[in-house]
Coordinates of C-alpha atoms and ligand atoms in Angstrom, one line a residue:
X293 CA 0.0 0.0 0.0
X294 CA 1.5 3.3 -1.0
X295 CA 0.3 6.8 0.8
X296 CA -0.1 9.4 -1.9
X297 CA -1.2 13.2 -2.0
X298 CA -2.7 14.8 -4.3
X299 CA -4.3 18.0 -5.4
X300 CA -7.4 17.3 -7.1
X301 CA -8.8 19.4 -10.0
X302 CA -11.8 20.7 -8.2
X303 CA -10.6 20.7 -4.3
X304 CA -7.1 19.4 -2.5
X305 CA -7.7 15.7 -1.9
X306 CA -5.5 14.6 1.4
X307 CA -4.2 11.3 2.3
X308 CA -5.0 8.6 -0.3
X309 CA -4.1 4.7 -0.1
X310 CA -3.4 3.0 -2.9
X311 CA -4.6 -0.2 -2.9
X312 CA -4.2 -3.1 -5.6
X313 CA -4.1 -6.4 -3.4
X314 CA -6.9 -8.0 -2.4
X315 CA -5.0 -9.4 0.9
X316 CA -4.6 -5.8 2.0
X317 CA -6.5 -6.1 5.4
X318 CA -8.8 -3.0 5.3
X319 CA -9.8 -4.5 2.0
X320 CA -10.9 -7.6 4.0
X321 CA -12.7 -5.9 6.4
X322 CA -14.8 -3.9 3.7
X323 CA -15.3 -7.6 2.2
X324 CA -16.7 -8.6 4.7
X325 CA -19.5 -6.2 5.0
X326 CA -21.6 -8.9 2.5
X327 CA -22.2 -10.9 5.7
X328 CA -24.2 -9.3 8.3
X329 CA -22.8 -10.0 11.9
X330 CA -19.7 -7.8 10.3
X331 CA -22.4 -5.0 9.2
X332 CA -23.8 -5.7 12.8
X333 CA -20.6 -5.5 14.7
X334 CA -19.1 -2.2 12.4
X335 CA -22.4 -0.5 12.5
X336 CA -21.6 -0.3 9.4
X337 CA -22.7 -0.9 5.2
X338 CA -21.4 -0.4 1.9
X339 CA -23.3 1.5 -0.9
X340 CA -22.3 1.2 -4.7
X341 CA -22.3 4.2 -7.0
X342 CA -21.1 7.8 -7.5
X343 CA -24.8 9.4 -7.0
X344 CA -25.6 7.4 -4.1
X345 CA -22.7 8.8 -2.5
X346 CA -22.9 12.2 -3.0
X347 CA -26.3 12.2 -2.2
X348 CA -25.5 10.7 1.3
X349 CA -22.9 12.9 1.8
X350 CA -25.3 15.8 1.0
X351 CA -28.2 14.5 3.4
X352 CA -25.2 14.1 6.2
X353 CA -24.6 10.3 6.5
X354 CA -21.4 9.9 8.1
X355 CA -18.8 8.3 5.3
X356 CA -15.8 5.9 6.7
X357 CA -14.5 4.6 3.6
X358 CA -14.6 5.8 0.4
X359 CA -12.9 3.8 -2.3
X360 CA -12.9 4.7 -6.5
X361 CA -11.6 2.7 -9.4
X362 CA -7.9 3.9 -10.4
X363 CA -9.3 4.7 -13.5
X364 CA -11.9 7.0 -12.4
X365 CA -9.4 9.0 -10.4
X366 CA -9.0 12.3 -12.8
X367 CA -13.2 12.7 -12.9
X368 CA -13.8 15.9 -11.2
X369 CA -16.7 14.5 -9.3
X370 CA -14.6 11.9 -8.1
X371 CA -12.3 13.9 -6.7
X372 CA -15.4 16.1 -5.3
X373 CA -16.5 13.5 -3.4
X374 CA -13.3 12.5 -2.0
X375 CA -12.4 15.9 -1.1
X376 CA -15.6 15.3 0.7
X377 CA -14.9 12.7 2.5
X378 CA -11.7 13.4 3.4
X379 CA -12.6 16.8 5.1
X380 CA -14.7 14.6 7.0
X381 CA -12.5 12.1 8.5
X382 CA -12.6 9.5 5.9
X383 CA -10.3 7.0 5.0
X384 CA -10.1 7.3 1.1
X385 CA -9.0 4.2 -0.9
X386 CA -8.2 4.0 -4.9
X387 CA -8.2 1.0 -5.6
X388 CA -7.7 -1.5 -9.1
X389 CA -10.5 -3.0 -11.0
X390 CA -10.1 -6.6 -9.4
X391 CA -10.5 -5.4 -5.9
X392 CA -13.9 -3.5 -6.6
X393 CA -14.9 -6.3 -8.4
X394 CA -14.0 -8.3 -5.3
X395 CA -15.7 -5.7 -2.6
X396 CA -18.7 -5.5 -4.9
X397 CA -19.2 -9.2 -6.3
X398 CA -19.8 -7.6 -10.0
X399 CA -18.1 -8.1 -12.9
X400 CA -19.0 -4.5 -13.9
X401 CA -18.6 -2.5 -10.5
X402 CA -19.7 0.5 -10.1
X403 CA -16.5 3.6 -10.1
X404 CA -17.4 4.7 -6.2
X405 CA -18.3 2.6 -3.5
X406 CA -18.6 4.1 -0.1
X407 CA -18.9 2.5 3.5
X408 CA -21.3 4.0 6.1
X409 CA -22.2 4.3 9.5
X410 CA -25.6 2.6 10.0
X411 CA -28.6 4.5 11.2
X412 CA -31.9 3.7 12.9
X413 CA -34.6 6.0 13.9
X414 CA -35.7 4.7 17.5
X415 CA -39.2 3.9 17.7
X416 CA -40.1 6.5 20.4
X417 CA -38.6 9.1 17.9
X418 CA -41.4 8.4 15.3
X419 CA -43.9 10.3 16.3
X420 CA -46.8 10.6 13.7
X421 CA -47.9 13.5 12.5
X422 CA -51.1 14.7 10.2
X423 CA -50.6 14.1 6.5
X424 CA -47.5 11.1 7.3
X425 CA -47.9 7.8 6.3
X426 CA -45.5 5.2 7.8
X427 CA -45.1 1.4 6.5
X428 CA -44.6 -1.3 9.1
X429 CA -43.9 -4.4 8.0
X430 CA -44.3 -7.3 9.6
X431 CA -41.3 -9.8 9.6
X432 CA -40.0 -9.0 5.8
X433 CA -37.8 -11.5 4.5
X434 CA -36.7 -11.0 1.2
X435 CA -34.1 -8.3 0.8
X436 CA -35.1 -7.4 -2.9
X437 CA -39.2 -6.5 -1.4
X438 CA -37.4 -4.6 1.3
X439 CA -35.5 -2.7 -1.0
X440 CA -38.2 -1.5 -3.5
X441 CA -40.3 -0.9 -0.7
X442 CA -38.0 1.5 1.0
X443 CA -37.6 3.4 -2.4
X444 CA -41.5 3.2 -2.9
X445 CA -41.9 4.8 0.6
X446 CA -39.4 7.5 -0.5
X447 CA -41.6 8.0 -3.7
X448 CA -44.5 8.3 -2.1
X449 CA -43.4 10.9 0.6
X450 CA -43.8 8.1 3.6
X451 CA -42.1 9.2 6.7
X452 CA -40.4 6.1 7.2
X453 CA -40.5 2.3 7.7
X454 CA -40.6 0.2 10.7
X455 CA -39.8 -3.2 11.1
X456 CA -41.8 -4.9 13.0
X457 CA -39.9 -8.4 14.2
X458 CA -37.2 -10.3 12.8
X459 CA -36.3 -9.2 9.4
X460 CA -34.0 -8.9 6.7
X461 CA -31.1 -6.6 7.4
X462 CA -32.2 -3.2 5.2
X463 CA -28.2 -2.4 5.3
X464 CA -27.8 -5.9 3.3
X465 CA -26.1 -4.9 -0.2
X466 CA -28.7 -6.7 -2.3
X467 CA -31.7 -4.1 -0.1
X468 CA -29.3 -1.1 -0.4
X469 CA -29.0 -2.0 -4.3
X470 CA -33.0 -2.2 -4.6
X471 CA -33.7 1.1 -2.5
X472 CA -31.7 2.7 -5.6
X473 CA -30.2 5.3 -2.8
X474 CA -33.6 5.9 -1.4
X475 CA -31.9 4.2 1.9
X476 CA -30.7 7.3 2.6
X477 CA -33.5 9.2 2.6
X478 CA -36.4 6.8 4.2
X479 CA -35.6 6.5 8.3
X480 CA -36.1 3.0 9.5
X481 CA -36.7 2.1 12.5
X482 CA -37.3 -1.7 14.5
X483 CA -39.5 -2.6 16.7
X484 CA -40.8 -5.9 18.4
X485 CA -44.6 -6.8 18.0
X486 CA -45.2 -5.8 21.6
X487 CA -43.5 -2.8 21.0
X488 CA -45.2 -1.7 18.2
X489 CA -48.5 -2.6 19.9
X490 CA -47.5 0.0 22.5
X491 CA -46.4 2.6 20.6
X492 CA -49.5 2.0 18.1
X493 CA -51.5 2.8 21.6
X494 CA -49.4 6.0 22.8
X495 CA -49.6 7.5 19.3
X496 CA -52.6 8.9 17.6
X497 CA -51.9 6.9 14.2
X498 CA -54.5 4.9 12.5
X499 CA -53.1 1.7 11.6
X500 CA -54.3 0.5 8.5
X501 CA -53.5 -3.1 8.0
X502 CA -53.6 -5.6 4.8
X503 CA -55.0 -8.5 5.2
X504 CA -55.9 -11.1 2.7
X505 CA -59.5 -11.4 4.9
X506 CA -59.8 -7.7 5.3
X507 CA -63.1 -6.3 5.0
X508 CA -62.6 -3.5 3.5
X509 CA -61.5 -2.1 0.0
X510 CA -58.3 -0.4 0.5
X511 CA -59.8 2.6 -1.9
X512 CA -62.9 3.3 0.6
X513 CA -60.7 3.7 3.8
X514 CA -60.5 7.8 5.0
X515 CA -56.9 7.8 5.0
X516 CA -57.5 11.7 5.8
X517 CA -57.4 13.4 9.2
X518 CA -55.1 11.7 11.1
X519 CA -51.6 9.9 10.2
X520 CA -51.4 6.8 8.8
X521 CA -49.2 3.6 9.7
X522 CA -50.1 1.0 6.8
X523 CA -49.2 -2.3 8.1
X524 CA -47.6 -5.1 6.4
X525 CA -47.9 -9.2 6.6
X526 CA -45.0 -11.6 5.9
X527 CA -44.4 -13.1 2.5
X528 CA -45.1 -16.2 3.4
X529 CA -47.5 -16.4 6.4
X530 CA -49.5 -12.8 5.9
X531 CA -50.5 -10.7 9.6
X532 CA -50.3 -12.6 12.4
X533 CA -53.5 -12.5 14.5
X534 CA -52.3 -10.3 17.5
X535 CA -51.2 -7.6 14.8
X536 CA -54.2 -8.2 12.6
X537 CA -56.8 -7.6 15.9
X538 CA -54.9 -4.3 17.0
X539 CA -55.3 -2.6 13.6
X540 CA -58.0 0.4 13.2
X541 CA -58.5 -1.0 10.0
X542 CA -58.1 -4.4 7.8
X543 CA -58.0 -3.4 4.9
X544 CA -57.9 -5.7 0.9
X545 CA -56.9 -4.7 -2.2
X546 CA -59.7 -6.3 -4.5
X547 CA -58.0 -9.1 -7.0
X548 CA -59.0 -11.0 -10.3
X549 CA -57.5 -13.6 -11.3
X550 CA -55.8 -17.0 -10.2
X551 CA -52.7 -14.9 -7.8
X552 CA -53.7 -16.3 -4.3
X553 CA -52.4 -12.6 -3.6
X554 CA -49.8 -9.9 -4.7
X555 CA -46.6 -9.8 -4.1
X556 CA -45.7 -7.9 -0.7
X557 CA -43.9 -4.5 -2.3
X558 CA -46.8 -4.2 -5.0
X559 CA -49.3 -4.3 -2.4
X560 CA -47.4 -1.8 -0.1
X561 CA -46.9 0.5 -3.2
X562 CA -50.5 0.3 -4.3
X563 CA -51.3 1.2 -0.1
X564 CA -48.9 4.0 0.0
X565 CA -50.0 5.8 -3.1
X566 CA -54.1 5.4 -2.6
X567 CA -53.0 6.6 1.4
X568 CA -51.0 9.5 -0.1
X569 CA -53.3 10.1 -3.5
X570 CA -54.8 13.6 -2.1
X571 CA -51.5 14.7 -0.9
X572 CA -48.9 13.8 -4.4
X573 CA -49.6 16.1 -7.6
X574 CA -47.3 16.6 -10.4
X575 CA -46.3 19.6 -9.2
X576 CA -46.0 18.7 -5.2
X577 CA -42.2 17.4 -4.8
X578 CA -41.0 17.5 -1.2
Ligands
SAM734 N1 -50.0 -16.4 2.2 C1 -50.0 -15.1 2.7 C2 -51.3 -14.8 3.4 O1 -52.1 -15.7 3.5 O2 -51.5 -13.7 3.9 C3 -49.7 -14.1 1.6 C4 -48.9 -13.0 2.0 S1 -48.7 -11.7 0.8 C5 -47.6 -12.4 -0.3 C6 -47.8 -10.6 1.7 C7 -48.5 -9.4 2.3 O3 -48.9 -8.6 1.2 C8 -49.8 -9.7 3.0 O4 -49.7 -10.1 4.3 C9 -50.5 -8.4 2.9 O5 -50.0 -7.5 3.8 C10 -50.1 -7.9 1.5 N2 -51.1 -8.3 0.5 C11 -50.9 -9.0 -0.6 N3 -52.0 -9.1 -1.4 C12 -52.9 -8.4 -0.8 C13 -54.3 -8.2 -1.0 N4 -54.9 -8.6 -2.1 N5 -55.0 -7.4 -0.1 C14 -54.4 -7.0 1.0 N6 -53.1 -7.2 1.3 C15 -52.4 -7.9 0.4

């Protein structure tokens, strides 16, 4: 590993490692962010792509690594954003083709990959207010639904996701890939059942749950006058009972066909955008 300076064209870029082997420990260590005891001990996650890191630096996610491709190194943006992260304490790593393909598991990696600090919202911090919409979901398993959901929530203007139980790790590269960088805008928060009960009961949300057996079409519920916390079932088993029976509402979205039911990110993205049609026009952007 050599230790380089260098003044970049658009900002003086400090201390840079060169980095070409893929033995090179802090290389290993960013490796291992694929499995997720490492994510869970580091507190920490990798997301792919120039964009995605910019706009996490813009939105003040706190940057540990940030490593480009060799042969991106004379792109002014590149050197922005490691300017960036440098001034902020960063380590900043250029590194050959064969170790992004290695961090990334891609043959075609993307230039800028940049490792993060984790972030949760605690529960107790979401506090709903009129005209937000929350998605809790209930035990997600499958990274990719997490991911599109997370972006769909961003979409939509949802104030954030909770996740309810044991579920897939949204700081998982496959979920990060999926929320196409809306992980960085959408807080999540976790919560147990029994705590989401109680905070269901201390805040003055209407919980609007799906339910295969709801009652009620998803397009005649008032989602007006009062937040909203649409609630989600597993992929496999649906709402548990306990969940189901402290909802304010059970709702189903009407189906043709021979589907036993959608898939669980269609169905949360059909919920968010009926909950949120009177408040998204063409014009209203957040
Ligand atoms: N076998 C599961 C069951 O019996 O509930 C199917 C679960 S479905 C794949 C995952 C989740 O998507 C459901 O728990 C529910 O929250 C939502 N969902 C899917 N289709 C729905 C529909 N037609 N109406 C309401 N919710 C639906």
């Amino acid at each position: 590993m050599n230790d380089q300076s260098r003044d970049g064209a658009s900002g003086r870029v400090g201390q840079v490692k060169e980095v070409t082997s893929l033995a090179n420990p802090i290389i290993k260590d960013i490796k291992a962010l694929s499995q997720k005891k490492a994510r869970d001990e580091s507190r920490s996650f990798i997301a792919e792509g120039l964009k995605l890191v910019i706009d996490a630096l813009d939105l003040g996610w706190t940057i540990r690594t940030l490593i480009y491709a060799k042969t991106a190194k004379e792109k002014p943006a590149v050197q922005q954003a490691a300017a960036r992260a440098v001034a902020r304490g960063a380590l900043v790593l250029e590194v050959s083709e064969k170790v992004l393909v290695s961090l990334t598991r891609r043959d075609n990696p993307q230039s800028v990959v940049g490792v993060f600090e984790q972030r949760f919202l605690p529960l107790a911090a979401c506090r709903p207010k009129l005209e937000e919409t929350y998605v809790a979901l209930d035990r997600v398993r499958d990274p990719g639904n997490l991911g599109t959901i997370i972006r769909t929530a961003d979409a939509a203007g949802a104030a954030g996701v909770i996740l309810v139980g044991e579920t897939t790790d949204p700081y998982a590269l496959e979920t990060v890939r999926a929320t196409m960088g809306s992980v960085f805008a959408v807080p999540v928060a976790r919560a147990t059942a029994a705590e989401f009960v109680a905070w269901h009961r201390a805040t003055r949300a209407q919980v609007v749950a799906t339910h295969l057996a709801g009652a009620k079409d998803y397009r005649e519920i008032d989602y007006r006058g009062h937040p909203v916390v649409l609630l989600m079932g597993n992929e496999q088993a649906g709402l548990p009972d306990d969940l189901a029976a402290d909802a304010d509402a059970l709702a189903r979205i009407p189906q043709a066909g021979r589907a036993d039911s959608l898939n669980l990110a269609i169905a949360t993205g059909l919920m968010l955008f009926e909950a949120r049609r009177h408040l998204l026009t063409l014009e209203r952007r957040r």
